[in-house]
PDB file of C-alpha atoms and ligand atoms in Angstrom:
ATOM      1  CA  MET R   1      -9.376 -12.964 -10.264  1.00 96.00           C
ATOM      2  CA  LEU R   2      -7.262 -12.052  -7.546  1.00 98.00           C
ATOM      3  CA  ARG R   3      -3.749 -13.532  -7.196  1.00 97.00           C
ATOM      4  CA  VAL R   4      -0.886 -12.890  -4.852  1.00 97.00           C
ATOM      5  CA  GLU R   5       2.390 -14.623  -5.418  1.00 96.00           C
ATOM      6  CA  ASN R   6       5.348 -15.020  -3.167  1.00 95.00           C
ATOM      7  CA  LEU R   7       4.254 -11.805  -0.965  1.00 95.00           C
ATOM      8  CA  VAL R   8       6.732 -10.382   1.021  1.00 96.00           C
ATOM      9  CA  VAL R   9       5.694  -7.221   2.991  1.00 95.00           C
ATOM     10  CA  ARG R  10       7.999  -5.015   5.042  1.00 93.00           C
ATOM     11  CA  TYR R  11       7.446  -1.955   7.632  1.00 93.00           C
ATOM     12  CA  GLY R  12      11.237  -0.650   7.385  1.00 91.00           C
ATOM     13  CA  ASP R  13      13.591  -3.463   8.022  1.00 89.00           C
ATOM     14  CA  ILE R  14      11.069  -5.876  10.017  1.00 93.00           C
ATOM     15  CA  GLN R  15       9.578  -8.249   7.765  1.00 93.00           C
ATOM     16  CA  VAL R  16       6.010  -8.851   8.593  1.00 93.00           C
ATOM     17  CA  ILE R  17       4.580 -11.245   5.647  1.00 94.00           C
ATOM     18  CA  HIS R  18       7.068 -14.191   4.431  1.00 94.00           C
ATOM     19  CA  GLY R  19       6.187 -14.902   1.091  1.00 94.00           C
ATOM     20  CA  ILE R  20       2.520 -16.007   0.928  1.00 94.00           C
ATOM     21  CA  SER R  21       0.668 -16.820  -2.226  1.00 96.00           C
ATOM     22  CA  LEU R  22      -3.180 -16.747  -2.333  1.00 96.00           C
ATOM     23  CA  GLU R  23      -6.179 -16.747  -4.533  1.00 97.00           C
ATOM     24  CA  VAL R  24      -9.751 -15.293  -4.786  1.00 97.00           C
ATOM     25  CA  GLY R  25     -11.755 -16.845  -7.684  1.00 96.00           C
ATOM     26  CA  GLU R  26     -14.708 -14.813  -9.327  1.00 95.00           C
ATOM     27  CA  GLY R  27     -17.772 -15.156  -6.833  1.00 95.00           C
ATOM     28  CA  GLU R  28     -15.972 -16.980  -4.022  1.00 96.00           C
ATOM     29  CA  SER R  29     -15.738 -15.835  -0.681  1.00 96.00           C
ATOM     30  CA  VAL R  30     -12.339 -16.733   0.766  1.00 97.00           C
ATOM     31  CA  ALA R  31     -11.211 -16.186   4.582  1.00 96.00           C
ATOM     32  CA  MET R  32      -8.002 -15.721   5.931  1.00 95.00           C
ATOM     33  CA  ILE R  33      -8.076 -16.569   9.758  1.00 93.00           C
ATOM     34  CA  GLY R  34      -5.295 -15.717  11.954  1.00 89.00           C
ATOM     35  CA  ALA R  35      -4.372 -14.438  15.483  1.00 84.00           C
ATOM     36  CA  ASN R  36      -3.139 -10.774  16.563  1.00 83.00           C
ATOM     37  CA  GLY R  37      -0.313  -9.456  14.627  1.00 84.00           C
ATOM     38  CA  ALA R  38      -0.660 -12.225  12.104  1.00 86.00           C
ATOM     39  CA  GLY R  39      -0.320  -9.662   9.414  1.00 90.00           C
ATOM     40  CA  LYS R  40      -4.153  -9.888   8.065  1.00 91.00           C
ATOM     41  CA  THR R  41      -4.527  -5.777   7.934  1.00 93.00           C
ATOM     42  CA  THR R  42      -1.326  -5.576   6.445  1.00 94.00           C
ATOM     43  CA  LEU R  43      -2.063  -8.160   3.615  1.00 95.00           C
ATOM     44  CA  LEU R  44      -5.484  -6.268   2.941  1.00 96.00           C
ATOM     45  CA  ARG R  45      -3.800  -2.854   2.905  1.00 95.00           C
ATOM     46  CA  THR R  46      -0.944  -4.151   0.403  1.00 96.00           C
ATOM     47  CA  ILE R  47      -3.742  -5.800  -1.868  1.00 97.00           C
ATOM     48  CA  MET R  48      -5.767  -2.397  -1.919  1.00 96.00           C
ATOM     49  CA  GLY R  49      -2.433  -0.427  -2.480  1.00 95.00           C
ATOM     50  CA  LEU R  50      -2.304   1.549   0.843  1.00 94.00           C
ATOM     51  CA  HIS R  51       0.947   0.045   1.980  1.00 92.00           C
ATOM     52  CA  ARG R  52       3.516  -0.260  -0.979  1.00 85.00           C
ATOM     53  CA  SER R  53       6.696  -1.805   0.428  1.00 78.00           C
ATOM     54  CA  PHE R  54       6.415  -5.282  -0.893  1.00 84.00           C
ATOM     55  CA  GLU R  55       7.793  -7.896  -3.227  1.00 91.00           C
ATOM     56  CA  GLY R  56       6.237 -10.550  -5.244  1.00 95.00           C
ATOM     57  CA  SER R  57       3.092 -10.095  -7.195  1.00 96.00           C
ATOM     58  CA  ILE R  58      -0.368  -9.056  -6.989  1.00 97.00           C
ATOM     59  CA  THR R  59      -2.659  -9.456  -9.905  1.00 97.00           C
ATOM     60  CA  LEU R  60      -6.225  -9.047 -11.150  1.00 97.00           C
ATOM     61  CA  ASP R  61      -7.923 -10.898 -14.056  1.00 95.00           C
ATOM     62  CA  GLY R  62      -4.042 -11.252 -15.046  1.00 95.00           C
ATOM     63  CA  ASP R  63      -3.162  -7.707 -14.730  1.00 96.00           C
ATOM     64  CA  ASP R  64      -0.335  -6.843 -12.939  1.00 96.00           C
ATOM     65  CA  ILE R  65      -1.664  -4.119 -10.352  1.00 96.00           C
ATOM     66  CA  GLY R  66       1.404  -4.092  -7.575  1.00 94.00           C
ATOM     67  CA  SER R  67       2.493  -0.831  -8.696  1.00 94.00           C
ATOM     68  CA  LEU R  68      -0.817   0.858  -9.279  1.00 95.00           C
ATOM     69  CA  PRO R  69      -1.980   3.421  -6.901  1.00 95.00           C
ATOM     70  CA  ALA R  70      -5.324   2.926  -4.738  1.00 93.00           C
ATOM     71  CA  TRP R  71      -7.468   4.620  -6.583  1.00 91.00           C
ATOM     72  CA  ASP R  72      -6.803   2.878  -9.665  1.00 93.00           C
ATOM     73  CA  ARG R  73      -7.117  -0.212  -7.751  1.00 95.00           C
ATOM     74  CA  SER R  74     -10.366   0.913  -6.569  1.00 91.00           C
ATOM     75  CA  ARG R  75     -11.438   1.949 -10.168  1.00 90.00           C
ATOM     76  CA  ARG R  76     -10.846  -1.838 -11.248  1.00 94.00           C
ATOM     77  CA  GLY R  77     -13.406  -3.277  -8.851  1.00 93.00           C
ATOM     78  CA  ILE R  78     -11.354  -3.716  -5.522  1.00 95.00           C
ATOM     79  CA  ALA R  79     -12.831  -1.993  -2.175  1.00 92.00           C
ATOM     80  CA  MET R  80     -12.044  -2.150   1.374  1.00 92.00           C
ATOM     81  CA  VAL R  81     -13.953  -2.415   4.563  1.00 90.00           C
ATOM     82  CA  PRO R  82     -11.265  -1.072   7.113  1.00 87.00           C
ATOM     83  CA  GLU R  83     -11.040  -2.351  10.443  1.00 82.00           C
ATOM     84  CA  GLY R  84     -12.705  -0.308  13.288  1.00 72.00           C
ATOM     85  CA  ARG R  85     -15.518   1.182  10.603  1.00 70.00           C
ATOM     86  CA  ARG R  86     -13.355   4.451  10.127  1.00 81.00           C
ATOM     87  CA  VAL R  87     -16.751   6.153   8.836  1.00 87.00           C
ATOM     88  CA  PHE R  88     -16.286  10.182   8.611  1.00 91.00           C
ATOM     89  CA  PRO R  89     -18.147  10.993  12.231  1.00 91.00           C
ATOM     90  CA  ASP R  90     -19.328  14.247  11.615  1.00 94.00           C
ATOM     91  CA  LEU R  91     -20.873  13.560   8.214  1.00 95.00           C
ATOM     92  CA  THR R  92     -24.362  11.921   7.765  1.00 95.00           C
ATOM     93  CA  VAL R  93     -25.124   8.306   6.829  1.00 96.00           C
ATOM     94  CA  GLU R  94     -26.119   9.928   3.405  1.00 95.00           C
ATOM     95  CA  GLU R  95     -23.023  11.783   3.108  1.00 94.00           C
ATOM     96  CA  ASN R  96     -20.436   8.808   4.168  1.00 94.00           C
ATOM     97  CA  LEU R  97     -22.507   7.021   1.691  1.00 95.00           C
ATOM     98  CA  MET R  98     -21.839   9.527  -1.174  1.00 93.00           C
ATOM     99  CA  ILE R  99     -17.993   9.835  -0.673  1.00 90.00           C
ATOM    100  CA  GLY R 100     -17.961   6.136  -1.528  1.00 87.00           C
ATOM    101  CA  ALA R 101     -19.323   6.935  -5.061  1.00 86.00           C
ATOM    102  CA  TYR R 102     -17.000   9.693  -5.032  1.00 81.00           C
ATOM    103  CA  SER R 103     -15.691   8.447  -8.906  1.00 79.00           C
ATOM    104  CA  GLN R 104     -19.209   7.943 -10.300  1.00 81.00           C
ATOM    105  CA  PRO R 105     -20.197  10.987 -12.289  1.00 82.00           C
ATOM    106  CA  ASP R 106     -24.311   9.985 -12.831  1.00 87.00           C
ATOM    107  CA  ALA R 107     -26.014  11.197 -10.291  1.00 89.00           C
ATOM    108  CA  GLY R 108     -29.033   8.798 -11.050  1.00 90.00           C
ATOM    109  CA  LYS R 109     -26.627   6.160 -10.765  1.00 91.00           C
ATOM    110  CA  VAL R 110     -25.476   7.130  -7.216  1.00 91.00           C
ATOM    111  CA  LYS R 111     -28.734   7.124  -6.213  1.00 92.00           C
ATOM    112  CA  ALA R 112     -29.510   3.879  -7.034  1.00 93.00           C
ATOM    113  CA  LEU R 113     -26.212   2.614  -5.205  1.00 92.00           C
ATOM    114  CA  ALA R 114     -27.686   4.071  -2.406  1.00 94.00           C
ATOM    115  CA  ALA R 115     -31.007   2.235  -2.910  1.00 94.00           C
ATOM    116  CA  GLU R 116     -29.431  -0.875  -3.292  1.00 90.00           C
ATOM    117  CA  VAL R 117     -27.426  -0.352   0.045  1.00 92.00           C
ATOM    118  CA  TYR R 118     -30.722   0.607   1.946  1.00 94.00           C
ATOM    119  CA  SER R 119     -32.270  -2.513   0.960  1.00 89.00           C
ATOM    120  CA  LEU R 120     -29.273  -4.570   2.031  1.00 87.00           C
ATOM    121  CA  PHE R 121     -29.267  -2.346   5.579  1.00 89.00           C
ATOM    122  CA  PRO R 122     -33.005  -0.767   5.871  1.00 91.00           C
ATOM    123  CA  ILE R 123     -31.671   0.783   9.350  1.00 91.00           C
ATOM    124  CA  LEU R 124     -29.412   2.975   7.315  1.00 94.00           C
ATOM    125  CA  GLU R 125     -32.035   4.349   5.475  1.00 95.00           C
ATOM    126  CA  GLU R 126     -34.015   5.451   8.554  1.00 95.00           C
ATOM    127  CA  ARG R 127     -30.702   6.772  10.181  1.00 94.00           C
ATOM    128  CA  ARG R 128     -29.986   8.476   6.624  1.00 93.00           C
ATOM    129  CA  ARG R 129     -30.046  12.018   7.984  1.00 95.00           C
ATOM    130  CA  GLN R 130     -28.079  11.171  11.341  1.00 94.00           C
ATOM    131  CA  VAL R 131     -24.698  12.462  12.047  1.00 95.00           C
ATOM    132  CA  SER R 132     -22.481   9.040  11.697  1.00 93.00           C
ATOM    133  CA  LYS R 133     -20.613   9.193  14.970  1.00 91.00           C
ATOM    134  CA  THR R 134     -23.982   8.853  16.986  1.00 93.00           C
ATOM    135  CA  LEU R 135     -24.885   5.538  14.993  1.00 91.00           C
ATOM    136  CA  SER R 136     -24.292   2.220  17.224  1.00 86.00           C
ATOM    137  CA  GLY R 137     -21.306   0.270  16.647  1.00 84.00           C
ATOM    138  CA  GLY R 138     -23.268  -2.129  14.541  1.00 85.00           C
ATOM    139  CA  GLU R 139     -24.841   0.722  12.506  1.00 88.00           C
ATOM    140  CA  GLN R 140     -21.192   1.973  11.777  1.00 89.00           C
ATOM    141  CA  GLN R 141     -20.040  -1.253  10.452  1.00 87.00           C
ATOM    142  CA  MET R 142     -22.981  -1.460   8.238  1.00 89.00           C
ATOM    143  CA  LEU R 143     -22.178   1.842   7.157  1.00 92.00           C
ATOM    144  CA  ALA R 144     -18.929   1.111   6.393  1.00 91.00           C
ATOM    145  CA  ILE R 145     -19.572  -1.730   4.514  1.00 90.00           C
ATOM    146  CA  GLY R 146     -22.257   0.326   2.606  1.00 91.00           C
ATOM    147  CA  ARG R 147     -19.473   2.960   1.814  1.00 91.00           C
ATOM    148  CA  ALA R 148     -17.765   0.390   0.036  1.00 88.00           C
ATOM    149  CA  LEU R 149     -20.342  -1.043  -1.897  1.00 89.00           C
ATOM    150  CA  MET R 150     -21.163   2.637  -3.278  1.00 90.00           C
ATOM    151  CA  ALA R 151     -17.781   2.095  -5.327  1.00 88.00           C
ATOM    152  CA  GLN R 152     -19.546  -1.146  -7.020  1.00 88.00           C
ATOM    153  CA  PRO R 153     -16.516  -3.109  -6.350  1.00 92.00           C
ATOM    154  CA  ARG R 154     -16.335  -6.581  -8.005  1.00 95.00           C
ATOM    155  CA  LEU R 155     -14.033  -7.690  -4.903  1.00 97.00           C
ATOM    156  CA  LEU R 156     -14.510  -6.603  -1.537  1.00 95.00           C
ATOM    157  CA  LEU R 157     -11.842  -6.813   1.486  1.00 96.00           C
ATOM    158  CA  VAL R 158     -13.011  -6.951   4.499  1.00 94.00           C
ATOM    159  CA  ASP R 159     -10.870  -6.397   7.712  1.00 93.00           C
ATOM    160  CA  GLU R 160     -12.143  -8.138  11.022  1.00 90.00           C
ATOM    161  CA  VAL R 161     -15.741  -7.069  10.515  1.00 87.00           C
ATOM    162  CA  SER R 162     -16.671  -8.516  13.687  1.00 84.00           C
ATOM    163  CA  THR R 163     -14.382  -6.635  16.377  1.00 81.00           C
ATOM    164  CA  GLY R 164     -16.061  -4.750  19.239  1.00 77.00           C
ATOM    165  CA  LEU R 165     -19.684  -6.021  17.986  1.00 78.00           C
ATOM    166  CA  MET R 166     -22.005  -7.745  20.129  1.00 79.00           C
ATOM    167  CA  PRO R 167     -22.794 -11.066  18.987  1.00 82.00           C
ATOM    168  CA  ILE R 168     -26.241  -9.939  17.227  1.00 80.00           C
ATOM    169  CA  PHE R 169     -24.645  -7.152  15.109  1.00 80.00           C
ATOM    170  CA  VAL R 170     -21.701  -9.932  14.139  1.00 85.00           C
ATOM    171  CA  ASP R 171     -24.615 -12.217  12.962  1.00 86.00           C
ATOM    172  CA  LYS R 172     -26.029  -9.193  10.616  1.00 83.00           C
ATOM    173  CA  ALA R 173     -22.612  -8.261   9.584  1.00 85.00           C
ATOM    174  CA  PHE R 174     -21.601 -11.554   8.382  1.00 89.00           C
ATOM    175  CA  GLN R 175     -25.337 -12.323   6.876  1.00 87.00           C
ATOM    176  CA  ALA R 176     -24.711  -8.955   4.525  1.00 86.00           C
ATOM    177  CA  LEU R 177     -21.662 -10.409   3.604  1.00 90.00           C
ATOM    178  CA  ILE R 178     -23.067 -13.782   2.555  1.00 91.00           C
ATOM    179  CA  GLU R 179     -25.937 -11.749   0.383  1.00 86.00           C
ATOM    180  CA  LEU R 180     -23.364  -9.553  -1.221  1.00 87.00           C
ATOM    181  CA  ASN R 181     -21.570 -12.642  -1.902  1.00 92.00           C
ATOM    182  CA  ARG R 182     -24.782 -14.150  -3.588  1.00 91.00           C
ATOM    183  CA  ARG R 183     -25.527 -11.020  -5.509  1.00 87.00           C
ATOM    184  CA  GLY R 184     -21.852 -11.738  -7.275  1.00 91.00           C
ATOM    185  CA  VAL R 185     -19.307 -10.001  -5.164  1.00 94.00           C
ATOM    186  CA  SER R 186     -16.120 -11.797  -4.541  1.00 97.00           C
ATOM    187  CA  ILE R 187     -15.156 -11.255  -0.734  1.00 97.00           C
ATOM    188  CA  LEU R 188     -11.830 -11.623   1.038  1.00 97.00           C
ATOM    189  CA  LEU R 189     -12.265 -11.395   4.583  1.00 95.00           C
ATOM    190  CA  VAL R 190      -9.830 -11.513   7.508  1.00 94.00           C
ATOM    191  CA  GLU R 191     -11.118 -12.285  10.774  1.00 91.00           C
ATOM    192  CA  GLN R 192     -10.071 -14.042  14.214  1.00 87.00           C
ATOM    193  CA  ASN R 193     -13.183 -14.907  14.584  1.00 87.00           C
ATOM    194  CA  ALA R 194     -12.740 -18.162  12.895  1.00 90.00           C
ATOM    195  CA  ALA R 195     -16.346 -19.906  13.578  1.00 89.00           C
ATOM    196  CA  MET R 196     -18.010 -17.072  11.940  1.00 89.00           C
ATOM    197  CA  ALA R 197     -15.323 -16.753   9.161  1.00 92.00           C
ATOM    198  CA  LEU R 198     -15.482 -20.366   8.430  1.00 93.00           C
ATOM    199  CA  ALA R 199     -19.447 -20.562   8.399  1.00 90.00           C
ATOM    200  CA  VAL R 200     -19.425 -17.674   5.605  1.00 90.00           C
ATOM    201  CA  ALA R 201     -16.505 -18.614   3.337  1.00 95.00           C
ATOM    202  CA  ASN R 202     -16.163 -21.194   0.623  1.00 93.00           C
ATOM    203  CA  ARG R 203     -12.488 -21.539   1.464  1.00 96.00           C
ATOM    204  CA  ALA R 204     -10.195 -20.375   3.942  1.00 96.00           C
ATOM    205  CA  TYR R 205      -6.566 -19.793   4.624  1.00 96.00           C
ATOM    206  CA  VAL R 206      -4.731 -19.914   7.864  1.00 93.00           C
ATOM    207  CA  LEU R 207      -2.093 -17.179   8.615  1.00 91.00           C
ATOM    208  CA  GLU R 208       0.468 -17.544  11.129  1.00 90.00           C
ATOM    209  CA  THR R 209       3.232 -15.024  11.774  1.00 87.00           C
ATOM    210  CA  GLY R 210       3.043 -13.806   8.168  1.00 89.00           C
ATOM    211  CA  LYS R 211       3.136 -17.383   6.753  1.00 91.00           C
ATOM    212  CA  ILE R 212       0.072 -19.617   5.581  1.00 93.00           C
ATOM    213  CA  ALA R 213      -0.215 -22.380   7.862  1.00 92.00           C
ATOM    214  CA  LEU R 214      -3.054 -24.113   6.577  1.00 93.00           C
ATOM    215  CA  ALA R 215      -5.142 -24.003   3.100  1.00 95.00           C
ATOM    216  CA  GLY R 216      -8.534 -25.741   2.462  1.00 96.00           C
ATOM    217  CA  SER R 217     -12.127 -25.559   2.121  1.00 96.00           C
ATOM    218  CA  ALA R 218     -14.184 -24.290   5.265  1.00 94.00           C
ATOM    219  CA  ARG R 219     -15.378 -27.374   5.751  1.00 94.00           C
ATOM    220  CA  GLU R 220     -11.917 -29.031   5.882  1.00 94.00           C
ATOM    221  CA  LEU R 221     -10.610 -26.162   8.336  1.00 94.00           C
ATOM    222  CA  LEU R 222     -13.798 -26.842  10.632  1.00 92.00           C
ATOM    223  CA  ASP R 223     -12.788 -30.213  10.817  1.00 92.00           C
ATOM    224  CA  ASN R 224      -8.996 -29.406  11.212  1.00 92.00           C
ATOM    225  CA  PRO R 225      -7.678 -30.479  14.607  1.00 91.00           C
ATOM    226  CA  ARG R 226      -4.994 -27.570  14.607  1.00 89.00           C
ATOM    227  CA  VAL R 227      -7.773 -24.940  13.859  1.00 90.00           C
ATOM    228  CA  LYS R 228     -10.239 -26.913  16.409  1.00 89.00           C
ATOM    229  CA  ALA R 229      -7.648 -26.373  19.128  1.00 87.00           C
ATOM    230  CA  ILE R 230      -6.079 -23.042  18.608  1.00 86.00           C
ATOM    231  CA  TYR R 231      -8.661 -21.327  16.547  1.00 84.00           C
ATOM    232  CA  LEU R 232     -12.347 -22.759  17.783  1.00 84.00           C
ATOM    233  CA  GLY R 233     -11.115 -23.084  21.207  1.00 78.00           C
ATOM    234  CA  GLU R 234     -12.369 -26.719  20.959  1.00 71.00           C
ATOM    235  CA  ALA R 235     -10.945 -29.261  23.498  1.00 60.00           C
ATOM    236  CA  VAL R 236      -9.609 -32.125  20.890  1.00 56.00           C
ATOM    237  CA  ALA R 237      -9.530 -35.587  22.033  1.00 52.00           C
TER     238      ALA R 237
HETATM  239  P1  ATP X 301      -4.688  -7.470  14.439  1.00 57.68           P
HETATM  240  O1  ATP X 301      -5.606  -8.951  14.173  1.00 57.68           O
HETATM  241  O2  ATP X 301      -4.256  -7.489  16.024  1.00 57.68           O
HETATM  242  O3  ATP X 301      -5.216  -6.324  13.952  1.00 57.68           O
HETATM  243  P2  ATP X 301      -3.127  -8.067  12.115  1.00 57.68           P
HETATM  244  O4  ATP X 301      -3.075  -9.785  11.713  1.00 57.68           O
HETATM  245  O5  ATP X 301      -4.003  -7.653  11.240  1.00 57.68           O
HETATM  246  O6  ATP X 301      -3.436  -8.035  13.535  1.00 57.68           O
HETATM  247  P3  ATP X 301      -1.118  -6.530  11.260  1.00 57.68           P
HETATM  248  O7  ATP X 301      -1.956  -5.445  11.784  1.00 57.68           O
HETATM  249  O8  ATP X 301      -1.013  -6.871   9.865  1.00 57.68           O
HETATM  250  O9  ATP X 301      -1.692  -7.522  11.867  1.00 57.68           O
HETATM  251  O10 ATP X 301       0.333  -6.438  11.769  1.00 57.68           O
HETATM  252  C1  ATP X 301       1.093  -7.588  11.703  1.00 57.68           C
HETATM  253  C2  ATP X 301       2.743  -7.006  12.114  1.00 57.68           C
HETATM  254  O11 ATP X 301       3.142  -5.722  11.429  1.00 57.68           O
HETATM  255  C3  ATP X 301       2.514  -6.458  13.517  1.00 57.68           C
HETATM  256  O12 ATP X 301       3.921  -7.282  14.239  1.00 57.68           O
HETATM  257  C4  ATP X 301       2.373  -5.184  13.710  1.00 57.68           C
HETATM  258  O13 ATP X 301       2.979  -4.652  15.195  1.00 57.68           O
HETATM  259  C5  ATP X 301       3.197  -4.937  12.725  1.00 57.68           C
HETATM  260  N1  ATP X 301       2.724  -3.467  11.824  1.00 57.68           N
HETATM  261  C6  ATP X 301       1.622  -3.282  11.692  1.00 57.68           C
HETATM  262  N2  ATP X 301       1.333  -2.042  10.836  1.00 57.68           N
HETATM  263  C7  ATP X 301       2.902  -1.321  11.124  1.00 57.68           C
HETATM  264  C8  ATP X 301       3.363  -0.128  10.951  1.00 57.68           C
HETATM  265  N3  ATP X 301       2.658   0.963  10.193  1.00 57.68           N
HETATM  266  N4  ATP X 301       4.637   0.162  11.248  1.00 57.68           N
HETATM  267  C9  ATP X 301       5.335  -0.962  11.595  1.00 57.68           C
HETATM  268  N5  ATP X 301       5.226  -2.231  11.900  1.00 57.68           N
HETATM  269  C10 ATP X 301       3.593  -2.637  11.835  1.00 57.68           C
END
């Protein structure tokens, strides 16, 4: 579905991604794990079309989307849940969800999409008239995921869903991603929380200073001594 080849990304003169290739197949859940500053957010922003200074190719269903604006990539089925939630703080839960569906002209369809988000996150329905800045961090994260879902993505890009959340909310957020994947949404998630990411994903890549250092099934990477030592904090004999 998504294929990224020989991607090089720069900010001005500084190159931060040095020629990486990756794929996400239809229905797959793929994780990109890596430390702070490895280039994970940059990768997602480039796939979404929010950062345009790159070389290499980005294709979706075989079509080159690398020169398309972000709205067109969104129209083709890609949505992004940004790091730090980034909901509109002064709008209600419901208003934030409606913004996610801005390109959907059919009001009945928008209502049905909201109902689907509420079925995934019942707490959002309870809080639907509440101003978003007064939600807990975990609730805001659910809202950020819900808002991305309102665009009916086929491929969801998820940036550090676990950042700043208590473990119980981290679990909930990852459970939601598993459920979405079960419903047929392909997922590319970037994470520092390697244990969680590898528990959710079918396949994963390890990104180190802008290069793919390792790739394999989640199982293979969980058993990899280097991943264990660096990303899972396990002592290796
Ligand atoms: P984190 O887990 O800390 O969010 P990350 O893996 O997502 O890190 P990026 O945010 O993609 O990493 O950053 C990769 C590198 O690019 C870093 O060295 C960062 O300082 C640099 N960088 C990111 N955004 C910009 C920008 N707008 N201008 C210049 N350099 C940037």
